[in-house]
Amino acid sequence: AFHYEQYAEMCAQTGALVTEKTDIPVVAAMSKECQSVIDQYRQRVDIVKMPKKGGTGLSDALKDILALCRIKANHGDISEFPSDKIY
């Protein structure tokens, strides 16, 4: 969702609904500029930190998203994922 708060809200709402209604693993990603959405949904959806659009670190954020997706898809323990890369 980068730093787009409305997009982050839609991602978080969709992710929460998918998590609650299915067994499909969900990962969202957004920048710290979406703090109100992060605060509202962090207990319901795993949210990976990413830079705002145009910021540096997008390649690393994409690797983090994929790493967390891999853990969740394999029913692994997400506590293995570095806590400084997730909200």
CSV table of C-alpha atoms in Angstrom, one decimal:
chain,number,residue,atom,x,y,z
A,1,ALA,CA,0.0,0.0,0.0
A,2,PHE,CA,3.1,2.2,0.2
A,3,HIS,CA,2.0,5.4,2.0
A,4,TYR,CA,-1.6,5.6,0.5
A,5,GLU,CA,-3.8,5.4,3.6
A,6,GLN,CA,-7.0,4.6,1.8
A,7,TYR,CA,-5.3,1.8,-0.1
A,8,ALA,CA,-3.8,0.6,3.1
A,9,GLU,CA,-7.3,0.6,4.7
A,10,MET,CA,-8.7,-1.5,1.8
A,11,CYS,CA,-5.7,-4.0,2.0
A,12,ALA,CA,-6.1,-4.3,5.8
A,13,GLN,CA,-9.9,-4.8,5.6
A,14,THR,CA,-9.6,-7.4,2.9
A,15,GLY,CA,-6.8,-9.2,4.6
A,16,ALA,CA,-8.7,-9.3,7.9
A,17,LEU,CA,-11.8,-10.7,6.2
A,18,VAL,CA,-9.8,-13.3,4.3
A,19,THR,CA,-8.0,-14.3,7.6
A,20,GLU,CA,-11.3,-14.5,9.5
A,21,LYS,CA,-13.3,-16.4,6.8
A,22,THR,CA,-10.7,-18.7,5.3
A,23,ASP,CA,-7.5,-20.6,6.0
A,24,ILE,CA,-5.6,-18.6,3.3
A,25,PRO,CA,-2.5,-16.9,4.8
A,26,VAL,CA,-2.5,-13.2,4.4
A,27,VAL,CA,0.3,-10.6,4.4
A,28,ALA,CA,-0.1,-6.9,3.9
A,29,ALA,CA,2.6,-4.3,3.4
A,30,MET,CA,2.5,-0.5,4.0
A,31,SER,CA,4.7,2.3,5.1
A,32,LYS,CA,4.7,4.0,8.5
A,33,GLU,CA,2.7,6.9,7.1
A,34,CYS,CA,-0.3,4.6,7.3
A,35,GLN,CA,0.0,4.4,11.1
A,36,SER,CA,-3.7,4.8,11.9
A,37,VAL,CA,-4.5,1.7,9.7
A,38,ILE,CA,-1.5,-0.2,11.1
A,39,ASP,CA,-2.7,0.5,14.7
A,40,GLN,CA,-6.2,-0.6,13.8
A,41,TYR,CA,-5.3,-3.8,12.0
A,42,ARG,CA,-2.0,-5.0,13.3
A,43,GLN,CA,-3.6,-7.6,15.6
A,44,ARG,CA,-5.7,-9.0,12.8
A,45,VAL,CA,-3.3,-8.9,9.8
A,46,ASP,CA,0.4,-9.4,9.6
A,47,ILE,CA,1.8,-6.1,8.1
A,48,VAL,CA,5.3,-5.9,6.7
A,49,LYS,CA,7.1,-2.6,6.8
A,50,MET,CA,7.8,-1.0,3.5
A,51,PRO,CA,9.0,2.4,2.3
A,52,LYS,CA,6.7,5.0,1.0
A,53,LYS,CA,6.5,5.3,-2.8
A,54,GLY,CA,9.8,6.6,-4.1
A,55,GLY,CA,11.6,5.7,-0.9
A,56,THR,CA,14.6,3.5,-0.7
A,57,GLY,CA,14.4,-0.1,0.5
A,58,LEU,CA,11.6,-1.4,-1.8
A,59,SER,CA,13.7,-4.5,-2.9
A,60,ASP,CA,14.3,-5.4,0.7
A,61,ALA,CA,10.7,-4.9,1.6
A,62,LEU,CA,9.6,-7.2,-1.3
A,63,LYS,CA,12.1,-9.9,0.0
A,64,ASP,CA,10.6,-9.5,3.5
A,65,ILE,CA,7.0,-9.9,2.1
A,66,LEU,CA,8.0,-13.0,0.2
A,67,ALA,CA,9.8,-14.4,3.3
A,68,LEU,CA,6.8,-13.9,5.5
A,69,CYS,CA,4.5,-15.4,2.8
A,70,ARG,CA,6.7,-18.4,2.6
A,71,ILE,CA,6.6,-19.0,6.4
A,72,LYS,CA,2.8,-18.6,6.5
A,73,ALA,CA,2.2,-20.7,3.4
A,74,ASN,CA,4.3,-23.5,4.9
A,75,HIS,CA,2.4,-23.2,8.3
A,76,GLY,CA,5.6,-22.2,10.0
A,77,ASP,CA,6.1,-20.2,13.1
A,78,ILE,CA,6.1,-16.5,12.2
A,79,SER,CA,8.1,-15.7,15.3
A,80,GLU,CA,11.0,-16.8,13.1
A,81,PHE,CA,10.4,-13.6,11.1
A,82,PRO,CA,12.5,-10.6,12.2
A,83,SER,CA,10.3,-8.5,14.5
A,84,ASP,CA,11.9,-5.3,13.2
A,85,LYS,CA,10.4,-5.9,9.8
A,86,ILE,CA,6.8,-6.2,10.8
A,87,TYR,CA,4.4,-3.9,12.6
